[in-house]
Structure formats: structure tokens, C-alpha cells
Amino acid sequence: MKPVENNSSIPDDFKDFKAEVKVASPGRINLIGEHTDYNRGFVMPSAIDKKIYFKFRKNQNNNLIRIYSETFEVYTEFDLNNISKSKNSWENYLLGVLDEIQKYGKKLSGFDCIIRSELPIGAGISSSAALECGFAGGLNALFGLNLSQMEIIKLSQRAENNFVGNNCGIMDQFASVMSKKDHFIKLDCDTLEAAFVPAELQNCKLLLLNTNVSHNLADSEYNTRRRECEDAVAIIQQKYAEVRSLRQVTFEMLKEFENEIDAISLKRCRYVLEENNRVQETEKALRSGDLKTLGKLMYASHRGLQDQYEVSCPELDFLVDFSENKTFIYGSRMMGGGFGGCTINLMEADKIDTYFEEVKNAYREKFDIKLSSITVDPDEGTQIIRN
Ligand code: GLA
């Protein structure tokens, strides 16, 4: 089906909305470990204290779903018997989740939902995973579907892969659901084993600087990077059958195959192996309170993403370069898929305001674009309140 066209007139009975279930679903940051999740490597994300809020209630109509986004002031309806892709891209996150839940053989009936978001879109803090996981988690509670957290994570990821068309890894959904307040998750994306590392940042805080650009290369280049890595794995597999992903590949293997693997793929693979090592080093630095070392690893991660993986852009590079000689900034790097979005900066908390003024002016002068800032704290994953 095509969902009923967006129509900003909300039904009268939405004015007195008694929610049966309320959900707070967070965005995420990633301290380090970029473009490693789909290569079955390591990542170190956390949910943040900025969220999407949902209210749910059942309605009396078997198949009618009524949704209102307070943030965008749009109202839409879906028919449960007829779930298919919409031309309105934001609806596909929700439709994808409905489709995946139905594929599980879980029974839904008519419901109403109001959504309010404080997450900027396209900033690389994964408003999409927050939307999918919050919606799935809310329906799980509303209809008693008995889905585990892991099932919610995986079905949300599939919703994004299949309905939205982003071939993303598992990091964003995992972080949005599983995070613990004041911790980073060191996630092994091969085994899905998670270690919670205390986010003891001493006199520092994390500042996100939003470039407010989102270059449209992002989706196609993301898929190209995945393919470049997979191509190298396929070559190595011919000799080493035990290799299933870059996770089992060593620097020695890359050397051995350097004449067979295309030079660009080789560069991507080296980056991934190095970034996996940086995540391990970051965990050690964080656990031992060595924030200076942690910051250096963040800079090294950025340079790898810029020069080897080639997913940065002039705006992100400018922000990282600008921070590099400031002693009160320990580390800075682009965050997320790249080609725009935010940098994540580990810096002394009392310098944030004056630094932001300075970098905002310099950024405007250079690109004539407004820079925005978001300070974030690692926070709890999706939270569900049943009334
Ligand atoms: C996007 C994807 C994630 C991950 C990052 C890059 O955020 O959704 O799965 O691949 O890019 O680290």
C-alpha cells in the first residue's frame, strides 16, 4: 500500500492522548571505531542524553495506525494489512519496523502514536536508530510481543537495510538499546560481546560540533566502502578458508596479497585493522584514566578516515585541524558514516563556551555555514514506561 498522504490535521481525539506506553529512545555517539562494525570489528559507542520520545495507545480499529510527529507537525496513517515502502522517507523507518515485526509472526492491531524528537537529522547521531528502536520497543511493550532486546536491535537494523535502503552495520541500534548511563560499550561486532567501560572523563566533556552539512555521497560511498572491504576478503578467502570477514585478516595477510588486492581496497583494509587496534588501545586508556592518550587515538582515527578510508569532507577536516593545536582539546574526530554530520571532541569542560564562539566564527568565515554545538553525556539505552 501507499500510506495515506501526510495530512497535518490531527484527529480530534489526539488532543486528549492518554498513553498506555511511553518510550524515550536515545541518539548515540561513537568515541572510536568507525566503519568497523560491518567489518565485524570493534566499536565504542554510547547512547546520549538527547532523545526521541514516543507515546502509544491502542485504538479501536483493527488495522489502522495513526501517527503524529509533533516535531515536524505531520500526521500520517498506515494500514496494517498493507505495509509497503512510502515515498516519504521518514515513514520508511516506521514501516520497516512494522514489516519486520509482522515477519516474526507477531500480531499487532490498530494503535496511535505521537512522536517528539530532540535529535537533529543528518548530524551523525543516529536519529534513525533511535526512531526504529524506540518504535519497536514501544510496540513490544504495548502488545506484549515478547521480543528480546537483541531481537529489537536486529529487526530495527533489518528495517533500515530493507525499507530505508541503508546497508548499515549494527552499532547504532545496539547502542541505542543496550547502553548504560555513564559508560561506553566496547562492542565486538563479530561475537556481539559487549564490555561496559566507565566513561570517567575527569575535567573533560564531550562536545559535538555539527557541520550542518550532509553531502549526498554518503549512501553510495558507504556501500562502496563495504564492497571494497568485501572484495579483499574474497581474495584472501581463496587461500585462507577460515577468513569470514576483515576480523580474521592480519597485516601479514594483507602484505601477502598486496599484488592481488586492488590498491584502494588495500588502503581501506589497513585502515580497518588499524582502527580495530585503536579501539583496543582506547579501552585501555579509558580504564587507566589516560585521556591524553585517548585523545591522540581519536586524532589518529580521524586521519585514517580522512586519508585512508576517505569518508571525511572539508568541513569536518577544518574542525579537526582547528582543534589540533589547542592544548585543552585532547582529541577530535569525525563521527559516524562521514561526508558531513558532527565531530566529537574530548575537551576541558570549562573551555567549551569560549572555544565554541571561536570555532563558530572561523567556520562561518571559511564556509559561510552556521556551526552548532551539542554537549552530550553517555546515557541509558531505550527506556520504556508502561502506564
Ligand atoms: C553509520 C552506520 C553504522 C556505522 C557507521 C560508521 O552510522 O549506521 O552502522 O557503520 O556509519 O562507523
Coordinates of N, CA, C and O in Angstrom, one line a residue, residues 30-199:
N30 N 29.8 7.9 19.1 CA 30.8 6.8 19.0 C 32.2 7.4 19.3 O 32.7 8.3 18.6
L31 N 32.8 7.0 20.4 CA 34.0 7.5 20.8 C 35.1 7.2 19.8 O 35.9 8.0 19.4
I32 N 35.1 5.9 19.3 CA 36.1 5.5 18.3 C 35.6 4.1 17.8 O 34.8 3.4 18.4
G33 N 36.2 3.8 16.6 CA 35.8 2.5 15.9 C 34.8 2.9 14.9 O 33.6 2.6 15.0
E34 N 35.3 3.5 13.8 CA 34.4 3.9 12.7 C 34.5 3.1 11.5 O 35.6 2.7 11.1
H35 N 33.4 2.7 10.9 CA 33.4 1.8 9.7 C 34.0 0.5 10.0 O 34.5 -0.2 9.1
T36 N 33.9 0.1 11.3 CA 34.5 -1.2 11.6 C 33.3 -2.2 11.9 O 33.5 -3.4 11.9
D37 N 32.1 -1.7 12.2 CA 31.0 -2.6 12.6 C 30.7 -3.6 11.5 O 30.6 -4.8 11.8
Y38 N 30.5 -3.1 10.3 CA 30.1 -4.1 9.2 C 31.3 -4.9 8.8 O 31.1 -5.9 8.0
N39 N 32.5 -4.6 9.3 CA 33.7 -5.5 9.0 C 33.9 -6.4 10.3 O 35.0 -6.9 10.4
R40 N 32.9 -6.5 11.1 CA 32.9 -7.4 12.3 C 34.1 -7.1 13.2 O 34.7 -7.9 13.8
G41 N 34.4 -5.8 13.3 CA 35.5 -5.3 14.2 C 34.9 -4.8 15.5 O 33.8 -5.2 16.0
F42 N 35.6 -3.8 16.1 CA 35.3 -3.2 17.4 C 34.8 -1.8 17.2 O 35.3 -1.0 16.4
V43 N 33.8 -1.4 18.1 CA 33.3 -0.1 18.1 C 33.2 0.4 19.6 O 33.2 -0.5 20.5
M44 N 33.1 1.7 19.9 CA 32.9 2.1 21.2 C 31.9 3.2 21.4 O 32.2 4.4 21.7
P45 N 30.6 2.9 21.1 CA 29.6 3.9 21.2 C 28.9 4.0 22.5 O 29.2 3.2 23.5
S46 N 28.0 5.0 22.7 CA 27.1 5.1 23.8 C 25.9 5.8 23.4 O 26.0 6.7 22.5
A47 N 24.8 5.5 24.0 CA 23.6 6.4 23.9 C 23.9 7.7 24.5 O 24.8 7.8 25.4
I48 N 23.1 8.7 24.2 CA 23.3 10.1 24.7 C 22.0 10.5 25.4 O 21.0 10.0 25.3
D49 N 22.2 11.7 26.1 CA 21.1 12.2 26.8 C 20.2 13.1 26.0 O 19.5 14.0 26.4
K50 N 20.2 12.9 24.7 CA 19.3 13.6 23.7 C 18.5 12.5 23.0 O 19.0 11.5 22.6
K51 N 17.1 12.7 23.0 CA 16.3 11.5 22.7 C 15.1 11.8 21.7 O 14.8 12.9 21.5
I52 N 14.5 10.7 21.3 CA 13.2 10.8 20.7 C 12.2 10.2 21.7 O 12.4 9.1 22.3
Y53 N 11.1 10.9 21.9 CA 10.0 10.5 22.8 C 8.8 10.0 22.1 O 8.4 10.6 21.1
F54 N 8.2 8.9 22.5 CA 7.0 8.3 21.9 C 5.9 8.1 23.0 O 6.2 7.8 24.1
K55 N 4.7 8.3 22.5 CA 3.5 7.9 23.3 C 2.7 7.0 22.5 O 2.5 7.3 21.3
F56 N 2.3 5.9 23.1 CA 1.5 4.9 22.3 C 0.2 4.6 23.1 O 0.2 4.5 24.3
R57 N -0.9 4.3 22.3 CA -2.1 3.7 22.9 C -2.7 2.9 21.8 O -2.6 3.1 20.6
K58 N -3.5 1.8 22.3 CA -4.2 1.0 21.3 C -5.4 1.8 20.8 O -5.9 2.7 21.6
N59 N -5.9 1.6 19.6 CA -7.2 2.2 19.2 C -8.2 1.1 18.9 O -7.9 -0.1 19.0
Q60 N -9.4 1.5 18.6 CA -10.5 0.5 18.5 C -10.6 -0.1 17.0 O -11.4 -0.9 16.8
N61 N -9.7 0.4 16.2 CA -9.7 -0.1 14.8 C -8.7 -1.1 14.6 O -7.5 -0.9 14.8
N62 N -9.1 -2.3 14.1 CA -8.2 -3.4 13.9 C -6.9 -3.2 13.2 O -5.8 -3.6 13.6
N63 N -7.0 -2.4 12.1 CA -5.8 -2.3 11.3 C -5.2 -0.9 11.1 O -4.3 -0.7 10.3
L64 N -5.8 0.0 11.7 CA -5.5 1.4 11.4 C -4.4 1.9 12.4 O -4.5 1.8 13.6
I65 N -3.3 2.4 11.8 CA -2.2 3.0 12.6 C -2.3 4.5 12.3 O -2.2 5.0 11.2
R66 N -2.3 5.3 13.4 CA -2.4 6.8 13.3 C -1.1 7.3 14.0 O -0.9 7.1 15.2
I67 N -0.4 8.1 13.3 CA 0.9 8.6 13.8 C 1.0 10.1 13.6 O 0.7 10.6 12.5
Y68 N 1.4 10.8 14.7 CA 1.6 12.3 14.6 C 3.0 12.6 15.0 O 3.4 12.2 16.1
S69 N 3.7 13.3 14.2 CA 5.0 13.8 14.6 C 4.9 15.3 15.1 O 4.6 16.2 14.3
E70 N 5.0 15.5 16.4 CA 4.9 16.9 16.9 C 6.0 17.7 16.4 O 5.8 18.9 16.1
T71 N 7.2 17.1 16.2 CA 8.3 17.9 15.8 C 8.1 18.4 14.4 O 8.4 19.6 14.1
F72 N 7.7 17.6 13.5 CA 7.5 18.0 12.1 C 6.1 18.4 11.7 O 5.8 18.8 10.6
E73 N 5.2 18.3 12.7 CA 3.8 18.7 12.6 C 3.2 18.0 11.3 O 2.6 18.6 10.5
V74 N 3.5 16.7 11.2 CA 2.8 15.9 10.2 C 2.1 14.7 10.8 O 2.5 14.1 11.8
Y75 N 1.0 14.4 10.2 CA 0.1 13.3 10.6 C 0.0 12.3 9.5 O 0.0 12.7 8.3
T76 N 0.1 11.0 9.8 CA 0.0 10.0 8.7 C -0.7 8.8 9.2 O -0.8 8.6 10.5
E77 N -1.3 8.0 8.3 CA -1.9 6.8 8.7 C -1.4 5.6 7.9 O -1.0 5.8 6.7
F78 N -1.3 4.5 8.5 CA -0.9 3.2 7.7 C -2.0 2.2 8.0 O -2.7 2.2 9.0
D79 N -2.1 1.2 7.0 CA -3.0 0.1 7.2 C -2.1 -1.1 7.4 O -1.3 -1.5 6.6
L80 N -2.4 -1.8 8.6 CA -1.5 -2.9 8.9 C -1.6 -4.1 7.9 O -0.6 -4.9 7.9
N81 N -2.7 -4.1 7.2 CA -2.8 -5.2 6.2 C -2.0 -4.9 4.9 O -2.0 -5.7 4.0
N82 N -1.4 -3.8 4.9 CA -0.9 -3.3 3.6 C 0.4 -2.5 3.8 O 0.4 -1.3 3.5
I83 N 1.4 -3.1 4.4 CA 2.6 -2.3 4.7 C 3.6 -2.4 3.5 O 4.0 -3.5 3.2
S84 N 3.9 -1.3 2.9 CA 5.0 -1.3 1.9 C 5.7 0.1 1.9 O 5.2 1.0 2.6
K85 N 6.7 0.2 1.1 CA 7.6 1.4 1.2 C 6.8 2.7 0.8 O 5.9 2.6 0.0
S86 N 7.1 3.7 1.5 CA 6.5 5.0 1.3 C 7.4 5.9 0.5 O 8.6 5.8 0.5
K87 N 6.8 6.9 -0.2 CA 7.7 7.9 -0.8 C 8.2 9.0 0.2 O 9.1 9.7 -0.1
N88 N 7.6 9.0 1.3 CA 8.1 9.9 2.4 C 9.1 9.1 3.2 O 8.8 8.2 4.0
S89 N 10.4 9.5 3.1 CA 11.4 8.7 3.6 C 11.3 8.4 5.1 O 11.6 7.3 5.6
W90 N 10.9 9.4 5.9 CA 10.9 9.2 7.4 C 9.9 8.1 7.8 O 10.1 7.4 8.7
E91 N 8.9 7.9 6.9 CA 7.9 6.9 7.3 C 8.5 5.5 7.1 O 8.0 4.6 7.7
N92 N 9.5 5.4 6.3 CA 10.0 4.1 6.0 C 10.7 3.4 7.2 O 10.8 2.2 7.3
Y93 N 11.2 4.3 8.1 CA 11.8 3.7 9.3 C 10.7 3.0 10.1 O 10.9 1.9 10.7
L94 N 9.5 3.6 10.2 CA 8.4 3.0 11.0 C 7.8 1.8 10.2 O 7.6 0.8 10.8
L95 N 7.6 2.0 8.9 CA 7.0 0.9 8.1 C 7.9 -0.3 8.1 O 7.5 -1.4 8.2
G96 N 9.2 0.0 8.0 CA 10.2 -1.1 8.0 C 10.1 -1.9 9.3 O 10.1 -3.2 9.3
V97 N 9.9 -1.2 10.4 CA 9.8 -1.9 11.7 C 8.5 -2.7 11.8 O 8.5 -3.9 12.2
L98 N 7.4 -2.2 11.3 CA 6.1 -2.9 11.3 C 6.3 -4.2 10.4 O 5.8 -5.2 10.8
D99 N 6.9 -4.0 9.3 CA 7.1 -5.1 8.4 C 7.9 -6.2 9.0 O 7.6 -7.4 9.0
E100 N 9.0 -5.8 9.7 CA 9.9 -6.9 10.3 C 9.1 -7.5 11.5 O 9.3 -8.7 11.7
I101 N 8.3 -6.8 12.2 CA 7.6 -7.4 13.4 C 6.6 -8.4 12.8 O 6.4 -9.5 13.3
Q102 N 6.0 -8.0 11.7 CA 5.0 -9.0 11.1 C 5.7 -10.2 10.6 O 5.1 -11.3 10.7
K103 N 6.9 -10.0 10.0 CA 7.6 -11.2 9.5 C 8.0 -12.2 10.6 O 8.2 -13.4 10.4
Y104 N 8.1 -11.7 11.8 CA 8.3 -12.5 13.0 C 7.0 -13.3 13.4 O 7.1 -14.1 14.3
G105 N 5.9 -13.0 12.7 CA 4.7 -13.7 13.0 C 4.0 -13.1 14.3 O 3.2 -13.7 14.9
K106 N 4.4 -11.9 14.6 CA 3.8 -11.3 15.8 C 2.6 -10.5 15.4 O 2.6 -9.8 14.4
K107 N 1.6 -10.6 16.3 CA 0.3 -10.0 16.0 C 0.2 -8.6 16.5 O 0.3 -8.3 17.7
L108 N -0.1 -7.6 15.6 CA -0.3 -6.3 16.0 C -1.8 -5.9 15.7 O -2.4 -6.6 14.9
S109 N -2.3 -4.9 16.3 CA -3.6 -4.4 15.9 C -3.6 -2.8 15.9 O -2.5 -2.3 16.2
G110 N -4.7 -2.2 15.6 CA -4.6 -0.7 15.5 C -4.0 0.0 16.7 O -4.3 -0.4 17.9
F111 N -3.3 1.0 16.4 CA -2.7 1.8 17.6 C -2.4 3.3 17.1 O -2.4 3.5 15.9
D112 N -2.3 4.1 18.1 CA -2.0 5.5 17.8 C -0.6 5.8 18.4 O -0.3 5.3 19.5
C113 N 0.1 6.8 17.8 CA 1.4 7.1 18.4 C 1.8 8.6 18.1 O 1.5 9.1 17.0
I114 N 2.3 9.2 19.1 CA 2.8 10.6 19.0 C 4.3 10.6 19.2 O 4.8 10.0 20.2
I115 N 5.0 11.3 18.3 CA 6.5 11.3 18.4 C 7.0 12.7 18.5 O 6.5 13.6 17.8
R116 N 8.0 12.8 19.4 CA 8.6 14.2 19.5 C 10.1 13.9 19.6 O 10.6 13.1 20.4
S117 N 10.9 14.7 18.8 CA 12.3 14.4 18.7 C 13.2 15.6 19.1 O 12.8 16.7 18.7
E118 N 14.2 15.4 19.9 CA 15.2 16.5 20.1 C 16.5 16.1 19.4 O 17.5 16.8 19.7
L119 N 16.5 15.2 18.4 CA 17.7 14.8 17.7 C 17.8 15.5 16.4 O 16.9 15.3 15.6
P120 N 18.9 16.3 16.1 CA 19.0 16.8 14.8 C 19.2 15.7 13.7 O 19.8 14.7 14.0
I121 N 18.6 15.9 12.6 CA 18.7 14.9 11.5 C 19.9 15.1 10.7 O 20.3 16.2 10.4
G122 N 20.6 14.0 10.2 CA 21.7 14.2 9.4 C 23.0 14.6 10.1 O 24.0 15.0 9.5
A123 N 22.9 14.6 11.5 CA 24.1 15.0 12.2 C 25.0 13.9 12.6 O 26.0 14.1 13.2
G124 N 24.6 12.7 12.2 CA 25.5 11.5 12.5 C 25.3 11.1 13.9 O 26.2 10.4 14.5
I125 N 24.2 11.4 14.6 CA 24.0 10.9 15.9 C 22.8 9.9 15.9 O 22.3 9.5 17.0
S126 N 22.6 9.4 14.7 CA 21.7 8.2 14.6 C 20.2 8.4 15.1 O 19.7 7.6 15.9
S127 N 19.6 9.5 14.6 CA 18.2 9.7 14.9 C 17.4 8.5 14.3 O 16.4 8.1 14.8
S128 N 18.0 7.9 13.2 CA 17.3 6.8 12.6 C 17.2 5.6 13.5 O 16.1 5.0 13.7
A129 N 18.3 5.2 14.1 CA 18.2 4.0 15.0 C 17.3 4.3 16.2 O 16.6 3.5 16.7
A130 N 17.4 5.6 16.7 CA 16.5 6.0 17.8 C 15.0 5.8 17.4 O 14.2 5.3 18.2
L131 N 14.7 6.2 16.2 CA 13.3 6.1 15.7 C 12.9 4.6 15.6 O 11.9 4.2 16.1
E132 N 13.8 3.8 15.0 CA 13.4 2.4 14.8 C 13.3 1.7 16.1 O 12.3 1.0 16.4
C133 N 14.3 1.8 17.0 CA 14.4 1.0 18.2 C 13.3 1.5 19.2 O 12.7 0.7 19.9
G134 N 13.0 2.8 19.2 CA 12.0 3.3 20.1 C 10.6 2.8 19.7 O 9.8 2.5 20.5
F135 N 10.4 2.8 18.4 CA 9.1 2.4 17.8 C 8.9 0.9 18.1 O 7.9 0.5 18.6
A136 N 10.0 0.1 17.8 CA 9.9 -1.3 18.0 C 9.7 -1.7 19.5 O 8.9 -2.5 19.9
G137 N 10.5 -1.0 20.4 CA 10.4 -1.2 21.8 C 9.1 -0.9 22.4 O 8.5 -1.6 23.2
G138 N 8.5 0.2 21.9 CA 7.1 0.6 22.3 C 6.1 -0.4 21.9 O 5.2 -0.7 22.7
L139 N 6.1 -0.9 20.7 CA 5.1 -1.9 20.2 C 5.3 -3.2 21.0 O 4.3 -3.8 21.3
N140 N 6.5 -3.5 21.3 CA 6.8 -4.7 22.1 C 6.1 -4.6 23.4 O 5.5 -5.6 23.9
A141 N 6.2 -3.4 24.0 CA 5.5 -3.3 25.4 C 4.0 -3.2 25.2 O 3.2 -3.8 26.0
L142 N 3.5 -2.4 24.2 CA 2.1 -2.2 24.1 C 1.3 -3.5 23.8 O 0.3 -3.7 24.3
F143 N 1.9 -4.3 22.9 CA 1.2 -5.6 22.6 C 1.8 -6.8 23.2 O 1.4 -7.9 22.9
G144 N 2.7 -6.7 24.2 CA 3.3 -7.8 24.9 C 3.9 -8.8 23.9 O 3.6 -10.0 23.9
L145 N 4.7 -8.4 23.0 CA 5.2 -9.2 21.9 C 6.3 -10.2 22.3 O 6.7 -11.1 21.6
N146 N 6.9 -9.9 23.5 CA 8.0 -10.8 24.0 C 9.2 -10.8 23.1 O 9.9 -11.8 23.0
L147 N 9.5 -9.7 22.5 CA 10.8 -9.6 21.7 C 11.9 -9.3 22.7 O 11.7 -8.5 23.6
S148 N 13.0 -10.0 22.5 CA 14.2 -9.7 23.4 C 14.8 -8.4 22.9 O 14.6 -8.0 21.8
Q149 N 15.7 -7.8 23.7 CA 16.4 -6.6 23.3 C 17.2 -6.9 22.0 O 17.3 -6.1 21.1
M150 N 17.8 -8.1 21.9 CA 18.6 -8.4 20.8 C 17.7 -8.5 19.5 O 18.1 -8.1 18.4
E151 N 16.5 -9.1 19.7 CA 15.6 -9.2 18.5 C 15.2 -7.8 18.1 O 15.1 -7.5 16.9
I152 N 15.0 -6.9 19.0 CA 14.6 -5.5 18.7 C 15.8 -4.8 17.9 O 15.6 -4.1 16.9
I153 N 17.0 -5.0 18.4 CA 18.2 -4.5 17.7 C 18.2 -5.0 16.2 O 18.4 -4.2 15.3
K154 N 18.1 -6.3 16.1 CA 18.3 -6.9 14.8 C 17.2 -6.6 13.8 O 17.4 -6.3 12.6
L155 N 16.0 -6.5 14.4 CA 14.9 -6.2 13.4 C 14.9 -4.8 13.0 O 14.5 -4.4 11.9
S156 N 15.4 -3.9 13.9 CA 15.5 -2.5 13.6 C 16.6 -2.3 12.5 O 16.4 -1.5 11.6
Q157 N 17.7 -3.0 12.7 CA 18.7 -2.9 11.7 C 18.2 -3.4 10.3 O 18.4 -2.8 9.3
R158 N 17.5 -4.5 10.3 CA 16.9 -5.0 9.0 C 15.9 -4.0 8.4 O 15.9 -3.9 7.2
A159 N 15.1 -3.4 9.3 CA 14.2 -2.4 8.8 C 14.9 -1.3 8.0 O 14.5 -0.9 6.9
E160 N 16.1 -0.9 8.6 CA 16.9 0.2 7.9 C 17.5 -0.4 6.6 O 17.5 0.3 5.6
N161 N 18.0 -1.6 6.7 CA 18.6 -2.2 5.5 C 17.5 -2.4 4.4 O 17.7 -2.0 3.2
N162 N 16.4 -2.9 4.7 CA 15.4 -3.3 3.7 C 14.4 -2.2 3.3 O 14.1 -2.2 2.1
F163 N 14.0 -1.4 4.2 CA 13.0 -0.4 3.9 C 13.6 0.9 3.6 O 13.1 1.6 2.7
V164 N 14.6 1.3 4.3 CA 15.2 2.6 4.1 C 16.3 2.5 3.0 O 16.5 3.5 2.3
G165 N 16.9 1.3 2.9 CA 17.9 1.1 1.9 C 19.3 1.5 2.3 O 20.2 1.6 1.5
N166 N 19.5 1.7 3.7 CA 20.9 1.9 4.2 C 21.4 0.6 4.6 O 20.8 0.0 5.5
N167 N 22.5 0.2 4.1 CA 23.1 -1.1 4.4 C 24.0 -1.0 5.6 O 25.1 -1.5 5.7
C168 N 23.4 -0.4 6.7 CA 24.2 -0.1 7.9 C 24.6 -1.3 8.7 O 24.0 -2.4 8.5
G169 N 25.6 -1.2 9.5 CA 26.0 -2.2 10.5 C 25.1 -2.2 11.7 O 24.0 -1.6 11.7
I170 N 25.6 -2.8 12.8 CA 24.7 -3.0 13.9 C 25.0 -2.0 15.1 O 24.2 -1.9 16.0
M171 N 26.0 -1.2 14.9 CA 26.5 -0.3 16.0 C 25.3 0.6 16.5 O 25.1 0.7 17.8
D172 N 24.6 1.3 15.7 CA 23.7 2.3 16.1 C 22.6 1.8 16.9 O 22.2 2.3 17.9
Q173 N 22.0 0.7 16.4 CA 20.8 0.1 17.0 C 21.3 -0.5 18.4 O 20.5 -0.5 19.4
F174 N 22.4 -1.2 18.4 CA 22.9 -1.8 19.6 C 23.1 -0.7 20.7 O 22.7 -0.9 21.8
A175 N 23.7 0.4 20.3 CA 24.0 1.5 21.3 C 22.7 2.1 21.8 O 22.5 2.4 22.9
S176 N 21.8 2.3 20.8 CA 20.5 2.9 21.2 C 19.7 2.1 22.2 O 19.1 2.6 23.1
V177 N 19.8 0.8 22.1 CA 19.0 -0.1 23.0 C 19.8 -0.5 24.3 O 19.3 -0.5 25.4
M178 N 21.1 -0.8 24.1 CA 21.8 -1.5 25.2 C 22.6 -0.6 26.2 O 23.1 -1.1 27.2
S179 N 22.8 0.7 25.8 CA 23.7 1.5 26.6 C 23.4 1.6 28.1 O 22.2 1.5 28.5
K180 N 24.4 1.9 28.9 CA 24.2 2.2 30.3 C 24.7 3.6 30.6 O 25.8 4.0 30.0
K181 N 24.0 4.2 31.5 CA 24.4 5.6 31.8 C 25.9 5.7 32.2 O 26.4 4.8 32.9
D182 N 26.6 6.7 31.8 CA 28.0 6.9 32.1 C 28.9 5.8 31.7 O 30.0 5.6 32.4
H183 N 28.6 5.1 30.7 CA 29.5 4.1 30.2 C 29.6 4.1 28.6 O 28.6 4.6 28.0
F184 N 30.7 3.7 28.1 CA 30.8 3.4 26.7 C 30.7 1.8 26.6 O 31.0 1.1 27.5
I185 N 30.2 1.4 25.4 CA 30.1 0.0 25.2 C 31.3 -0.4 24.3 O 31.4 0.2 23.2
K186 N 32.2 -1.2 24.7 CA 33.1 -1.8 23.8 C 32.5 -3.0 23.2 O 32.4 -4.0 23.8
L187 N 32.1 -2.9 21.9 CA 31.3 -3.9 21.3 C 32.1 -4.7 20.3 O 32.7 -4.1 19.4
D188 N 32.2 -6.0 20.4 CA 32.8 -6.8 19.4 C 31.7 -7.2 18.4 O 30.8 -7.9 18.7
C189 N 31.8 -6.6 17.2 CA 30.7 -6.8 16.3 C 30.8 -8.2 15.6 O 29.9 -8.5 14.8
D190 N 31.7 -9.0 15.9 CA 31.8 -10.4 15.4 C 31.0 -11.3 16.3 O 30.1 -12.0 15.9
T191 N 31.2 -11.2 17.6 CA 30.5 -12.1 18.6 C 29.3 -11.4 19.3 O 28.6 -12.0 20.0
L192 N 29.2 -10.1 19.1 CA 28.3 -9.2 19.8 C 28.5 -9.2 21.3 O 27.6 -8.9 22.1
E193 N 29.7 -9.5 21.7 CA 30.0 -9.5 23.2 C 30.3 -8.0 23.5 O 31.0 -7.3 22.8
A194 N 29.6 -7.5 24.6 CA 29.8 -6.1 25.0 C 30.4 -6.0 26.3 O 30.1 -6.6 27.3
A195 N 31.4 -5.1 26.4 CA 32.0 -4.7 27.7 C 31.7 -3.3 28.0 O 31.8 -2.4 27.1
F196 N 31.2 -3.0 29.2 CA 30.8 -1.6 29.6 C 32.0 -1.0 30.2 O 32.4 -1.4 31.3
V197 N 32.5 0.1 29.6 CA 33.7 0.8 30.1 C 33.2 2.1 30.7 O 32.6 2.9 30.0
P198 N 33.5 2.3 32.0 CA 33.1 3.6 32.7 C 33.6 4.8 31.9 O 34.8 4.9 31.6
A199 N 32.7 5.8 31.7 CA 33.1 7.0 31.0 C 33.6 8.0 32.0 O 32.9 9.0 32.2

